Coordinates of C-alpha atoms in Angstrom, one line a residue:
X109 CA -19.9 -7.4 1.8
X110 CA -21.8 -4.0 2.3
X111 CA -22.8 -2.7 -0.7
X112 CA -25.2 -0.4 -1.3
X113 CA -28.5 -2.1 -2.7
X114 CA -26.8 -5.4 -2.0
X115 CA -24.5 -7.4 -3.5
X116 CA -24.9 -8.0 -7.8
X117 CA -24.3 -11.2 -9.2
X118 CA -21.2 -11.8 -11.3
X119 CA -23.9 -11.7 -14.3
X120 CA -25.4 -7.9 -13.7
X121 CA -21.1 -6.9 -13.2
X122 CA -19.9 -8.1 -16.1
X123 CA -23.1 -8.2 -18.9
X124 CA -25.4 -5.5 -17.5
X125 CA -25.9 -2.1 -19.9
X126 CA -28.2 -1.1 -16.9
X127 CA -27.9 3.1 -16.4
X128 CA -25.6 3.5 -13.1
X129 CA -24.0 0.3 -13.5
X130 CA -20.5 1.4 -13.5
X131 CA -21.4 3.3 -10.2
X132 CA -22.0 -0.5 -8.7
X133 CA -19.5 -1.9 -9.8
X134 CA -16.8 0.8 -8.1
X135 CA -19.4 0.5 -4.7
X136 CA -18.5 -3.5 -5.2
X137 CA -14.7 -3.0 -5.3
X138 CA -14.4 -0.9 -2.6
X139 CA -16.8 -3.1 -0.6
X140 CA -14.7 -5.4 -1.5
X141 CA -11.4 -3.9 0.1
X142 CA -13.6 -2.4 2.7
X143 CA -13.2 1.2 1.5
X144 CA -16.3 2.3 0.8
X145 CA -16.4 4.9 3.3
X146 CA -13.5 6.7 1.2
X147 CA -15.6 6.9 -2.0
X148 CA -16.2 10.6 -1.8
X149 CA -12.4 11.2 -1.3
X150 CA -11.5 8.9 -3.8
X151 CA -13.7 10.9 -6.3
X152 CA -11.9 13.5 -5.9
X153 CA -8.3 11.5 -6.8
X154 CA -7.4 11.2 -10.7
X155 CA -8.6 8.3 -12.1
X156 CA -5.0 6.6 -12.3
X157 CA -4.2 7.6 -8.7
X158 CA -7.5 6.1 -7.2
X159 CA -6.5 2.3 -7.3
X160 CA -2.7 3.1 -5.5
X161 CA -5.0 4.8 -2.6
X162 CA -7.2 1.9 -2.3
X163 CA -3.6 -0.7 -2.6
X164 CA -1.8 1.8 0.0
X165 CA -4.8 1.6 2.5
X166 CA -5.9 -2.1 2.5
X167 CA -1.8 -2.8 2.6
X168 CA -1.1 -0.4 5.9
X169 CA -4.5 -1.6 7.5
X170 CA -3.2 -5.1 7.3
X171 CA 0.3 -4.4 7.8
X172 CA 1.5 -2.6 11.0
X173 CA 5.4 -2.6 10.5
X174 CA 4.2 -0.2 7.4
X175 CA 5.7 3.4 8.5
X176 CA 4.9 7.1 7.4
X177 CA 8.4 6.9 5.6
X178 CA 7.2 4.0 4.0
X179 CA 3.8 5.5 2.6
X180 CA 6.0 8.7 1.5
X181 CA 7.9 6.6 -0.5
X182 CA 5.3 5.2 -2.4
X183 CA 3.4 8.2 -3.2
X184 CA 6.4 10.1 -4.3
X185 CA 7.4 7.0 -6.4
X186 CA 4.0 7.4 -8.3
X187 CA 4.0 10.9 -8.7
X188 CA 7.8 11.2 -9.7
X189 CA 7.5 8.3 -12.3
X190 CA 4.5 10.5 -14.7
X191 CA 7.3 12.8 -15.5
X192 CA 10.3 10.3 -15.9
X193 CA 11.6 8.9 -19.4
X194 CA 12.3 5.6 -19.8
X195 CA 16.3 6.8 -20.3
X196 CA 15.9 8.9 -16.9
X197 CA 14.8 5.5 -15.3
X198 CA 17.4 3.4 -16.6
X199 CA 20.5 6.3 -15.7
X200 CA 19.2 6.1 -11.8
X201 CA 22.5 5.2 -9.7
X202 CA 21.5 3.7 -6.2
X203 CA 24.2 4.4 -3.5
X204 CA 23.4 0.9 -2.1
X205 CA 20.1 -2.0 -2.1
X206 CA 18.1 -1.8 1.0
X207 CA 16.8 -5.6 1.7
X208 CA 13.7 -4.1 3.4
X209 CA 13.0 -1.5 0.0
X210 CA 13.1 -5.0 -2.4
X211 CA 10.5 -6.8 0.3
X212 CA 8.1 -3.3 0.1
X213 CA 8.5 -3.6 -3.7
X214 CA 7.7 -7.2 -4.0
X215 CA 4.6 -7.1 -1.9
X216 CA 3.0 -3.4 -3.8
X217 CA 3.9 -5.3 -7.0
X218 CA 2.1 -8.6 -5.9
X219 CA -1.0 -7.0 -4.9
X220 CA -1.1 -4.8 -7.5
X221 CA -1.1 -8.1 -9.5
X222 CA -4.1 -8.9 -6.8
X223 CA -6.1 -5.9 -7.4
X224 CA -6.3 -6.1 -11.5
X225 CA -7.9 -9.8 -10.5
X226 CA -10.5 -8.1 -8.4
X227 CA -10.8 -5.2 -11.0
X228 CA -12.2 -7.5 -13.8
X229 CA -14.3 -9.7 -11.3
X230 CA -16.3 -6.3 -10.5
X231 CA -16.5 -5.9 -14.2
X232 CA -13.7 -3.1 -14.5
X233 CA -14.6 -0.1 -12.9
X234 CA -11.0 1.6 -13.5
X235 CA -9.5 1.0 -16.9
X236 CA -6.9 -1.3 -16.3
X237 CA -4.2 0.7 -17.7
X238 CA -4.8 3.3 -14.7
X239 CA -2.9 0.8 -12.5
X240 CA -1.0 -1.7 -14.7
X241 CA 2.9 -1.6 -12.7
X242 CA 4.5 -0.4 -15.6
X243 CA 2.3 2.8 -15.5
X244 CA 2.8 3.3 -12.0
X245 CA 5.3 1.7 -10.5
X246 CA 9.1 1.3 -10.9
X247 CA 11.1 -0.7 -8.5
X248 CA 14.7 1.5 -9.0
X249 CA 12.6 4.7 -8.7
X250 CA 11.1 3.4 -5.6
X251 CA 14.4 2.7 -4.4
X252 CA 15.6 5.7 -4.6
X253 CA 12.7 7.3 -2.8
X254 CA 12.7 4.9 0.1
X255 CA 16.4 5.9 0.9
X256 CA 15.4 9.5 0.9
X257 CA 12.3 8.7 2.8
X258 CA 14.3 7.1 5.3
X259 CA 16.8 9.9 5.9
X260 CA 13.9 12.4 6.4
X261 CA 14.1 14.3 3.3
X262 CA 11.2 16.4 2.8
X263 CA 7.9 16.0 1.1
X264 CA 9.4 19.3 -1.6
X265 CA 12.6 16.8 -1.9
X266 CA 10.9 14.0 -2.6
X267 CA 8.6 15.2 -5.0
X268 CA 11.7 17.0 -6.6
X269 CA 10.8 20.5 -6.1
X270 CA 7.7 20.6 -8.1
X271 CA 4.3 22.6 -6.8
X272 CA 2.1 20.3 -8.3
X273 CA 3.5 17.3 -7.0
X274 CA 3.6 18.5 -3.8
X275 CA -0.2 19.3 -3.5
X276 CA -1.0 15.9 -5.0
X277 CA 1.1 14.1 -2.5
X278 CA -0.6 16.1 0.5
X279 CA -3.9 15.0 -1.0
X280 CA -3.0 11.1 -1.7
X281 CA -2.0 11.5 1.6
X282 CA -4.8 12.5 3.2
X283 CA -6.8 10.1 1.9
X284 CA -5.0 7.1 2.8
X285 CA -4.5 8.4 6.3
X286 CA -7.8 9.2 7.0
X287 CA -9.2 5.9 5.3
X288 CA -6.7 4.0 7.7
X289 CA -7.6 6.0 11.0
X290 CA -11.5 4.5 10.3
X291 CA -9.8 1.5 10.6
X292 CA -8.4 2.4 13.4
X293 CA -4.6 2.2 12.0
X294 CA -2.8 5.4 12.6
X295 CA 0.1 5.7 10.3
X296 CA 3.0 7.0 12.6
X297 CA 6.5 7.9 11.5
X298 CA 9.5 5.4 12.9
X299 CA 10.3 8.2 15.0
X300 CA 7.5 6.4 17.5
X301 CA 9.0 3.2 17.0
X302 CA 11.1 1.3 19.7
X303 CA 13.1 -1.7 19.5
X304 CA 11.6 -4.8 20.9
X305 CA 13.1 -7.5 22.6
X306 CA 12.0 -10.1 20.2
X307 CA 13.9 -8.4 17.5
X308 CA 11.0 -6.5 15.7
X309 CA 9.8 -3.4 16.1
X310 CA 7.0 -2.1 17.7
X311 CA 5.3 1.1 17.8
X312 CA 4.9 3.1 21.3
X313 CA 1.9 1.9 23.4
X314 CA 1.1 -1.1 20.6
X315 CA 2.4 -4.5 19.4
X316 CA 3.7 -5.0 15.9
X317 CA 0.5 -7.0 15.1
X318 CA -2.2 -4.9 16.3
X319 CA -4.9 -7.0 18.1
X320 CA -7.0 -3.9 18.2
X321 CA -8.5 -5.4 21.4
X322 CA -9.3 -8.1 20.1
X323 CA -11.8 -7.1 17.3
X324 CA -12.0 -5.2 14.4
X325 CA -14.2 -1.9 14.2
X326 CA -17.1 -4.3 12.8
X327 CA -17.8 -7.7 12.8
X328 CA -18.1 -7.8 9.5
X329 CA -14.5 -6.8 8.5
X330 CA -13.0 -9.9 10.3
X331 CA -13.3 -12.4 7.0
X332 CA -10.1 -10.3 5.7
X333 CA -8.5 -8.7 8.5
X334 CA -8.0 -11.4 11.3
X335 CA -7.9 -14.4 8.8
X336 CA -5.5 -15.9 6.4
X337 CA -2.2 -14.5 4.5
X338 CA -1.4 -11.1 5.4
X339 CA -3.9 -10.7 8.2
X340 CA -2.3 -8.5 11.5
X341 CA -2.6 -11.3 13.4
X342 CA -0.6 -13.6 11.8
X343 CA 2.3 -15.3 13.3
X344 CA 5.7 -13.1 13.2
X345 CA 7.3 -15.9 10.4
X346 CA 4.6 -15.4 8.3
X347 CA 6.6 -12.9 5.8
X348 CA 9.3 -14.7 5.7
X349 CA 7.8 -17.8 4.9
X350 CA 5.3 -16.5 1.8
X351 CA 7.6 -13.6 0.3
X352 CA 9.0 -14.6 -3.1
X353 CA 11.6 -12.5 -2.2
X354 CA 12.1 -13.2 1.4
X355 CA 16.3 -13.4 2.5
X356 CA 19.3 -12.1 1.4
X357 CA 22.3 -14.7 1.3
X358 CA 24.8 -14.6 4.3
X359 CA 28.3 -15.6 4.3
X360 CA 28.0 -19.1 3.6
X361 CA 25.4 -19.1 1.1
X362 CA 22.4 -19.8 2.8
X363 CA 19.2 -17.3 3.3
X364 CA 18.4 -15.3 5.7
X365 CA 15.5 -13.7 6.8
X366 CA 14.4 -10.0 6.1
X367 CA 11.7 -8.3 8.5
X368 CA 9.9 -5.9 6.8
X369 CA 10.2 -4.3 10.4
X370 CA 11.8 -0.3 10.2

């Protein structure tokens, strides 16, 4: 990893009283989701929105079937949920369940459980609580922002008219955007998407999987992009066959597979 002064020992992260120390522990985290560019942006985030930007970036750098709806979903989710009661939550009517919605909600909630592992390995930098799902997440809400997502509603509609929400969500944005075009991911809306033959989607001028010629933008940032579970490259099964959520029964019973494809 690339941290500035180099990497601390698991000893200085969790015992050391050292001035700056929480400063190295937040360089470690995002060194270790290769964010550290995005510090100064993320600074400038509230504490509890910092950690979805990072989970949002390292998710659509990996994952290229992730679309602008999707990302507008996710943000609205989080800022919607701050201002819902737990009776608002429970009253939500769905018109219908969208197989690829549950899939997008499995995999934020699994790395969300991923990211409060590498949290306390770097010795907590963000109070836990800023990004436990329960504070920022909720799988109806999500739902229900996913389906307006999807039929283009508006960023005012999604953030349910209010002026505050709506400047947020620019900014959140912004920062996951511009984090994911150093990685040379740019997050396009399915509007640039066309159907391939294979039966995924691809976007215009690009495979599914980006290859990105063959390389990432550094050598360095192969060990978690071009290797293992829920690298770009991976085979096109691979969701199917790791999701704990990963078919919807057919007719006679038996599972089928859901793309996370748009």
């Amino acid at each position: 990893m690339n941290v500035p002064g180099g990497t601390p020992s698991l000893k200085v992260l969790w015992l050391s009283q050292e001035p700056g120390i929480q400063a190295r522990r937040m360089d470690t985290l995002l060194a270790c989701l290769d964010l550290s560019s995005s510090r100064e942006e993320l600074q400038a985030v509230e504490s509890r929105f910092q950690a979805l930007c990072c989970l949002l970036t390292y998710l659509f750098v990996q994952v290229d079937t992730l679309c602008l709806e999707d990302l507008h979903a996710f943000i609205a989710q989080a800022l919607c949920l701050q201002g819902k009661s737990l009776g608002q939550l429970m009253d939500l009517q769905l018109e219908h369940v969208e197989p690829r919605a549950v899939q997008l909600d499995s995999l934020l909630v699994r790395d969300l459980s991923m990211l409060v592992l590498v949290n306390s390995a770097c010795g907590f930098p963000w109070s836990s609580s800023d990004f436990m799902p329960w504070n920022v997440f909720d799988g109806k809400l999500f739902h229900e922002k996913y389906l307006q997502s999807d039929r283009g509603y508006t960023a005012e509609v999604l953030v349910e008219q209010d002026r505050s929400r709506l400047t947020r969500f620019h900014d959140l944005k912004s920062i996951v955007c511009k984090a994911c075009v150093r990685e040379d991911r740019h997050i396009v809306s399915r509007q640039h998407w066309r159907p391939h033959h294979s039966g995924r989607w691809e976007r215009q001028g690009s495979g599914s999987h980006r290859t990105n010629s063959g390389h990432s933008r550094s050598g360095r940032r192969q060990h978690w992009r071009d290797q293992g579970p829920g690298s770009r490259q991976c085979e096109p099964g691979w969701w199917r066959r790791h999701s704990p959520s990963s078919g919807h029964p057919d007719e006679k019973g038996k599972q089928q597979p859901i793309s996370l494809s748009p």
